[in-house]
Short mmCIF file of C-alpha atoms and ligand atoms in Angstrom, two decimals:
data_model
loop_
_atom_site.label_atom_id
_atom_site.label_comp_id
_atom_site.label_asym_id
_atom_site.label_seq_id
_atom_site.Cartn_x
_atom_site.Cartn_y
_atom_site.Cartn_z
CA MET A 1 -8.68 33.85 -17.25
CA THR A 2 -8.36 37.00 -19.33
CA ASP A 3 -11.47 38.36 -17.31
CA LEU A 4 -9.12 38.95 -14.35
CA ALA A 5 -6.87 41.98 -14.14
CA LYS A 6 -3.43 41.31 -15.60
CA GLN A 7 -1.68 42.19 -12.10
CA THR A 8 -3.98 39.64 -10.40
CA ARG A 9 -2.89 36.79 -13.22
CA THR A 10 0.61 37.63 -12.41
CA ASP A 11 0.22 37.28 -8.56
CA LEU A 12 -1.72 34.18 -9.14
CA ALA A 13 1.03 32.69 -11.17
CA ARG A 14 3.62 33.65 -8.70
CA ASP A 15 2.09 32.57 -5.62
CA PHE A 16 0.00 29.54 -6.70
CA GLN A 17 0.73 26.33 -8.45
CA LEU A 18 -1.92 23.63 -9.58
CA TRP A 19 0.48 20.92 -9.63
CA THR A 20 3.28 20.51 -7.19
CA THR A 21 4.70 17.10 -8.61
CA SER A 22 5.83 16.41 -12.06
CA VAL A 23 6.08 12.99 -13.68
CA ALA A 24 9.68 11.73 -13.71
CA LYS A 25 8.74 8.37 -15.54
CA HIS A 26 5.68 6.78 -16.72
CA THR A 27 5.53 2.91 -17.31
CA ARG A 28 2.87 0.69 -18.69
CA ALA A 29 3.02 -3.11 -18.41
CA ASP A 30 1.29 -5.48 -21.01
CA ASP A 31 -1.25 -6.35 -18.26
CA GLY A 32 -2.49 -2.74 -18.27
CA THR A 33 -0.69 -1.67 -15.31
CA GLU A 34 0.76 1.74 -15.34
CA LYS A 35 3.17 3.22 -12.90
CA LEU A 36 4.07 6.82 -12.26
CA LEU A 37 7.40 7.95 -10.74
CA LEU A 38 6.68 11.45 -9.48
CA ASP A 39 9.18 14.13 -8.57
CA LEU A 40 8.39 16.31 -5.61
CA ALA A 41 9.01 20.01 -5.13
CA ASP A 42 11.94 19.35 -2.81
CA GLY A 43 13.59 16.81 -5.16
CA GLY A 44 12.13 13.71 -3.35
CA GLN A 45 10.46 10.88 -5.41
CA ILE A 46 7.53 8.77 -4.83
CA GLU A 47 5.58 6.04 -6.70
CA CYS A 48 1.95 5.46 -7.37
CA VAL A 49 0.20 2.76 -9.53
CA LEU A 50 -2.92 2.11 -11.56
CA LEU A 51 -4.09 -1.50 -11.65
CA ARG A 52 -6.58 -2.81 -14.23
CA ASP A 53 -8.40 -6.13 -13.41
CA ASP A 54 -11.39 -6.89 -15.39
CA VAL A 55 -13.81 -3.87 -14.72
CA ARG A 56 -11.79 -2.78 -11.54
CA ARG A 57 -9.55 0.27 -11.65
CA THR A 58 -7.58 0.35 -8.60
CA ILE A 59 -4.91 3.10 -7.79
CA CYS A 60 -2.30 2.47 -5.12
CA ILE A 61 -0.92 5.49 -3.62
CA SER A 62 2.19 6.49 -1.35
CA THR A 63 2.01 8.37 1.98
CA GLN A 64 5.64 8.87 2.94
CA VAL A 65 8.96 9.47 1.07
CA GLY A 66 10.78 6.25 2.24
CA CYS A 67 9.50 4.52 5.32
CA ALA A 68 10.78 4.28 8.81
CA MET A 69 9.47 0.80 9.51
CA GLY A 70 12.33 -1.03 8.10
CA CYS A 71 10.71 -4.51 7.09
CA VAL A 72 13.71 -6.46 6.02
CA PHE A 73 12.31 -7.65 2.71
CA CYS A 74 10.95 -4.26 1.55
CA ALA A 75 12.58 -1.88 -0.95
CA SER A 76 10.83 1.35 0.39
CA GLY A 77 12.34 1.39 3.63
CA LEU A 78 15.96 0.49 2.71
CA ASP A 79 17.01 4.10 2.98
CA GLY A 80 14.89 5.10 6.17
CA LEU A 81 12.24 7.79 5.96
CA ALA A 82 12.74 11.15 4.27
CA ARG A 83 9.47 12.72 5.27
CA ASN A 84 5.70 12.51 5.23
CA LEU A 85 3.71 13.60 2.24
CA THR A 86 1.57 16.57 2.45
CA THR A 87 -2.42 15.94 1.97
CA GLY A 88 -1.76 17.91 -1.41
CA GLU A 89 0.96 15.34 -2.61
CA ILE A 90 -1.36 12.31 -1.68
CA VAL A 91 -4.25 13.88 -3.54
CA GLU A 92 -2.00 14.79 -6.45
CA GLN A 93 -1.01 11.05 -6.96
CA MET A 94 -4.72 10.18 -7.25
CA LEU A 95 -5.38 12.94 -9.56
CA ARG A 96 -2.61 11.97 -12.00
CA LEU A 97 -3.59 8.34 -12.11
CA ALA A 98 -7.22 9.18 -12.67
CA ARG A 99 -5.95 11.15 -15.56
CA LEU A 100 -4.58 7.90 -17.20
CA LEU A 101 -8.01 6.34 -17.41
CA GLU A 102 -9.79 6.16 -20.79
CA PRO A 103 -12.95 7.81 -21.04
CA GLU A 104 -15.10 4.49 -20.74
CA GLU A 105 -12.93 3.41 -17.63
CA ARG A 106 -14.10 4.38 -14.19
CA LEU A 107 -12.03 4.56 -11.08
CA SER A 108 -13.44 1.94 -8.49
CA HIS A 109 -10.81 1.32 -5.71
CA VAL A 110 -8.23 3.26 -3.93
CA VAL A 111 -5.49 1.20 -1.83
CA VAL A 112 -2.97 2.91 0.27
CA MET A 113 -0.23 0.33 -0.13
CA GLY A 114 2.45 2.33 -1.96
CA MET A 115 5.49 3.83 -0.07
CA GLY A 116 5.42 4.41 3.40
CA GLU A 117 3.48 3.43 6.54
CA PRO A 118 0.19 5.23 6.23
CA LEU A 119 -0.75 5.06 9.69
CA ALA A 120 2.43 7.11 10.72
CA ASN A 121 0.92 9.91 8.41
CA LEU A 122 -2.63 10.10 9.38
CA ASP A 123 -3.06 13.78 9.82
CA ALA A 124 -2.25 14.18 5.95
CA LEU A 125 -3.97 11.11 4.86
CA LEU A 126 -7.46 11.51 6.38
CA PRO A 127 -8.17 14.83 4.65
CA ALA A 128 -6.74 13.33 1.40
CA LEU A 129 -9.17 10.32 1.66
CA ALA A 130 -12.12 12.75 2.48
CA GLU A 131 -11.43 14.13 -1.09
CA VAL A 132 -11.78 10.69 -2.37
CA THR A 133 -14.97 9.94 -0.94
CA ASP A 134 -16.80 13.46 -1.41
CA PRO A 135 -19.13 13.25 -4.27
CA THR A 136 -17.76 16.56 -5.64
CA GLY A 137 -14.19 14.88 -5.45
CA LEU A 138 -13.40 11.44 -6.53
CA GLY A 139 -16.80 10.20 -5.44
CA ILE A 140 -15.60 6.81 -4.42
CA SER A 141 -17.24 5.07 -1.42
CA GLY A 142 -15.33 4.66 1.66
CA ARG A 143 -15.96 0.91 1.59
CA ARG A 144 -13.72 0.67 -1.44
CA VAL A 145 -10.78 2.25 0.19
CA THR A 146 -8.19 0.12 1.76
CA ILE A 147 -5.42 1.37 4.24
CA SER A 148 -2.59 -1.29 4.65
CA THR A 149 -0.64 -0.90 8.05
CA VAL A 150 2.42 -2.60 9.67
CA GLY A 151 0.16 -2.48 12.57
CA LEU A 152 0.61 0.68 14.90
CA PRO A 153 -1.83 -0.08 17.69
CA ALA A 154 -2.43 3.59 18.73
CA ALA A 155 -3.12 4.82 15.05
CA MET A 156 -5.34 1.91 14.55
CA ARG A 157 -7.37 2.86 17.32
CA ARG A 158 -7.49 6.67 16.04
CA LEU A 159 -8.63 5.18 12.69
CA ALA A 160 -11.30 3.15 14.19
CA GLU A 161 -12.67 6.09 16.23
CA HIS A 162 -12.61 8.37 13.20
CA GLY A 163 -15.51 6.41 11.99
CA ALA A 164 -14.93 6.18 8.26
CA GLN A 165 -15.75 2.86 6.47
CA TYR A 166 -12.12 2.23 5.18
CA ARG A 167 -11.04 -1.44 5.08
CA LEU A 168 -7.91 -2.06 7.06
CA ALA A 169 -5.39 -4.34 6.18
CA VAL A 170 -2.79 -5.46 8.69
CA SER A 171 0.56 -6.89 7.63
CA LEU A 172 1.49 -9.76 9.80
CA HIS A 173 4.07 -11.72 8.06
CA ALA A 174 4.70 -14.06 10.88
CA PRO A 175 2.67 -16.30 13.14
CA ASP A 176 4.71 -15.45 16.32
CA ASP A 177 6.49 -12.30 17.95
CA GLN A 178 9.85 -13.99 17.67
CA LEU A 179 9.93 -14.24 14.03
CA ARG A 180 8.05 -10.97 13.51
CA ASN A 181 10.80 -9.27 15.42
CA GLN A 182 13.21 -10.40 12.92
CA ILE A 183 11.39 -9.37 9.78
CA VAL A 184 9.35 -6.33 10.84
CA PRO A 185 11.75 -4.50 13.11
CA THR A 186 8.86 -2.06 14.35
CA ALA A 187 7.70 -5.24 16.11
CA LYS A 188 10.08 -5.24 18.65
CA LYS A 189 7.91 -2.83 20.78
CA ILE A 190 4.75 -3.95 19.31
CA THR A 191 3.31 -7.46 19.97
CA LEU A 192 0.99 -9.39 17.56
CA ALA A 193 -1.51 -9.63 20.49
CA ALA A 194 -1.68 -5.86 20.61
CA ILE A 195 -2.13 -5.45 17.01
CA LEU A 196 -4.87 -8.12 16.91
CA HIS A 197 -6.54 -6.24 19.90
CA GLU A 198 -6.82 -3.35 17.96
CA ALA A 199 -7.76 -5.20 14.70
CA ASN A 200 -10.67 -6.81 16.48
CA ARG A 201 -11.69 -3.21 17.86
CA TYR A 202 -11.68 -1.82 14.33
CA PHE A 203 -13.74 -4.63 13.28
CA GLU A 204 -16.27 -4.06 15.92
CA ILE A 205 -16.61 -0.40 15.39
CA SER A 206 -16.52 -0.31 11.52
CA GLY A 207 -18.25 -3.69 10.93
CA ARG A 208 -15.54 -4.13 8.07
CA ARG A 209 -14.19 -7.55 7.52
CA LEU A 210 -10.39 -7.39 8.34
CA THR A 211 -7.60 -8.27 6.01
CA PHE A 212 -4.47 -9.64 7.10
CA GLU A 213 -1.37 -9.52 4.81
CA TYR A 214 1.30 -12.10 4.81
CA VAL A 215 4.34 -11.89 2.51
CA LEU A 216 5.61 -15.26 1.84
CA LEU A 217 9.53 -15.40 2.12
CA ALA A 218 10.99 -18.92 1.00
CA GLY A 219 12.47 -20.63 4.00
CA VAL A 220 11.66 -17.86 6.41
CA ASN A 221 7.67 -17.93 7.05
CA ASP A 222 6.56 -20.47 4.54
CA SER A 223 6.58 -23.89 6.37
CA PRO A 224 3.19 -25.73 6.97
CA GLU A 225 3.87 -25.52 10.66
CA GLN A 226 3.88 -21.69 10.25
CA ALA A 227 0.59 -21.76 8.30
CA SER A 228 -1.00 -23.75 11.01
CA ARG A 229 0.12 -21.25 13.80
CA LEU A 230 -1.24 -18.55 11.75
CA ALA A 231 -4.37 -20.20 11.35
CA GLN A 232 -4.51 -20.68 15.07
CA LEU A 233 -3.78 -16.97 15.74
CA LEU A 234 -6.68 -16.03 13.29
CA ARG A 235 -9.15 -18.49 14.43
CA GLY A 236 -12.74 -17.26 15.04
CA ARG A 237 -12.25 -14.01 13.29
CA LEU A 238 -14.11 -12.72 10.05
CA ALA A 239 -11.07 -12.04 8.32
CA LEU A 240 -9.31 -12.62 4.84
CA VAL A 241 -5.60 -13.55 4.52
CA ASN A 242 -3.76 -12.16 1.38
CA VAL A 243 -1.04 -14.19 0.84
CA ILE A 244 1.71 -12.27 -1.17
CA PRO A 245 4.39 -14.30 -2.95
CA TYR A 246 7.58 -12.30 -2.24
CA ASN A 247 8.33 -9.94 -5.15
CA GLN A 248 12.10 -10.10 -5.21
CA VAL A 249 14.11 -6.79 -4.57
CA ALA A 250 17.59 -6.47 -6.11
CA GLY A 251 20.31 -6.58 -3.34
CA LEU A 252 18.20 -8.51 -0.93
CA PRO A 253 18.66 -12.08 0.06
CA TYR A 254 14.87 -13.06 0.16
CA ARG A 255 13.31 -15.47 -2.51
CA THR A 256 9.91 -16.23 -3.71
CA PRO A 257 8.69 -19.67 -2.72
CA ASN A 258 7.58 -21.77 -5.48
CA VAL A 259 3.91 -22.20 -6.51
CA ALA A 260 3.67 -25.67 -4.64
CA VAL A 261 4.83 -24.15 -1.41
CA GLN A 262 2.42 -20.95 -1.92
CA ARG A 263 -0.52 -23.58 -2.45
CA ARG A 264 0.48 -25.69 0.41
CA PHE A 265 0.58 -22.77 2.67
CA ARG A 266 -2.90 -21.53 1.48
CA ASP A 267 -4.55 -25.01 1.76
CA ILE A 268 -3.57 -25.29 5.53
CA LEU A 269 -5.32 -21.93 6.09
CA VAL A 270 -8.39 -22.76 4.12
CA ASP A 271 -8.71 -26.18 5.77
CA ALA A 272 -8.74 -24.27 8.96
CA GLY A 273 -11.75 -22.28 7.74
CA ILE A 274 -9.88 -19.10 6.87
CA GLU A 275 -10.62 -17.32 3.72
CA VAL A 276 -7.40 -16.92 1.58
CA LYS A 277 -6.18 -15.07 -1.52
CA ILE A 278 -2.87 -15.35 -3.13
CA ARG A 279 -2.12 -11.99 -4.47
CA HIS A 280 -0.62 -12.49 -7.93
CA ARG A 281 1.76 -10.14 -9.00
CA LYS A 282 0.71 -7.49 -11.45
CA GLY A 283 3.09 -5.36 -13.42
CA SER A 284 6.16 -6.85 -12.02
CA LYS A 285 7.93 -6.16 -15.29
CA ILE A 286 7.80 -2.38 -14.53
CA ASP A 287 8.87 -2.96 -10.97
CA ALA A 288 5.30 -1.93 -9.98
CA ALA A 289 6.03 -3.06 -6.49
CA CYS A 290 6.83 -1.17 -3.27
CA GLY A 291 9.43 1.35 -3.88
CA GLN A 292 11.38 -0.40 -6.52
CA LEU A 293 11.08 2.11 -9.20
CA ARG A 294 12.30 4.93 -7.01
CA ARG A 295 15.14 2.95 -5.92
CA GLN A 296 16.26 1.98 -9.30
CA ALA A 297 16.02 5.57 -10.46
CA ALA A 298 18.14 6.83 -7.42
CA GLN A 299 20.81 4.10 -8.25
CA VAL A 300 20.93 5.11 -12.12
CA GLY A 301 21.13 8.74 -10.79
CA SER A 302 24.05 7.93 -8.57
CA SER A 303 25.97 5.47 -10.40
CA GLY A 304 25.41 6.79 -14.06
CA THR A 305 24.72 3.21 -15.26
CA SER A 306 21.47 2.05 -16.90
CA PRO A 307 19.11 -0.30 -15.38
CA SER A 308 19.25 -3.71 -16.51
N1 SAH B 401 3.37 0.21 5.43
C1 SAH B 401 2.23 -0.47 4.90
C2 SAH B 401 1.89 -0.60 3.46
C3 SAH B 401 3.19 -1.41 2.81
S1 SAH B 401 2.91 -2.06 1.04
C4 SAH B 401 2.21 -2.05 5.61
O1 SAH B 401 3.20 -2.40 6.21
O2 SAH B 401 1.16 -2.87 5.44
C5 SAH B 401 1.62 -3.18 1.10
C6 SAH B 401 2.26 -4.77 1.58
O3 SAH B 401 3.06 -5.07 0.64
C7 SAH B 401 2.65 -4.95 3.00
O4 SAH B 401 2.17 -6.00 3.53
C8 SAH B 401 4.22 -5.01 2.71
O5 SAH B 401 4.67 -5.73 3.60
C9 SAH B 401 4.03 -5.70 1.41
N2 SAH B 401 5.44 -5.77 0.70
C10 SAH B 401 6.57 -4.94 0.74
N3 SAH B 401 7.41 -5.32 -0.03
C11 SAH B 401 7.07 -6.29 -0.66
C12 SAH B 401 7.78 -7.26 -1.63
N4 SAH B 401 8.86 -7.00 -2.10
N5 SAH B 401 7.07 -8.34 -2.11
C13 SAH B 401 5.97 -8.53 -1.58
N6 SAH B 401 5.28 -7.78 -0.66
C14 SAH B 401 5.80 -6.82 -0.20
#
């Protein structure tokens, strides 16, 4: 910007930064999935992912460093919550991922399913999503943005009243409170009934079909009986259930059910009139799931050994 006075340029360089994050690691899987591990200015690290599926180009972004929800099977919360991301840090993930696209590719979807609990950081997330949907920003319709939540009823209500068209995905993982309390510790204070009540409200206000997520953990929540109870719980709702076969995390005792068990679970829901998708893994070779890359980097950093 040579048309600015030299002193002004010096001041700008000193006081402002275009990027606050830097790329610590960039990996690409055979299926086209790309993952970025980003260093934050204060030394924290976050992950974000670009997924390629036919013509779809979906980016998956994080909202917190770590997570306070403590779901027992998830890598992101193993070390608790460090802090919320700022609006800028959320926007930067999207801009960095958008830059990975080839000229002929178009970003089509945004999913807020990276590290952290998005509804615990709505103050920073909502302005970031406003940039996504702004025609002078990324220009993506709010209808192509999905926010995934562990199910925080007060924040679900706030999001409904915010009036945006975002799709809400609610992580259930169990058909009853007793089991859910064991695998989703935040559930101890929050019942499935309270979550479903707010989910219904979100549907009424937004008109958007709800998505429910259900991570299948072998021998924990994958029995036919549990599938029937889940069907019972969701009966009468316009809903899609995303069944997510567990993506194994090193050091955790949970296992992925085999394909026959996954199908049996799905078929019971389908027979009860519920729409189901089994969400197949993408980019698993590059640990493109849920805080695994950051964890691996942290372990390498602390132990000095290389990842296997
Ligand atoms: N905090 C949000 C976003 C989490 S990531 C939420 O709870 O919904 C999106 C989904 O991936 C959630 O349903 C989460 O429970 C699930 N998930 C986390 N770790 C996983 C793993 N190792 N394998 C499969 N799904 C996982």
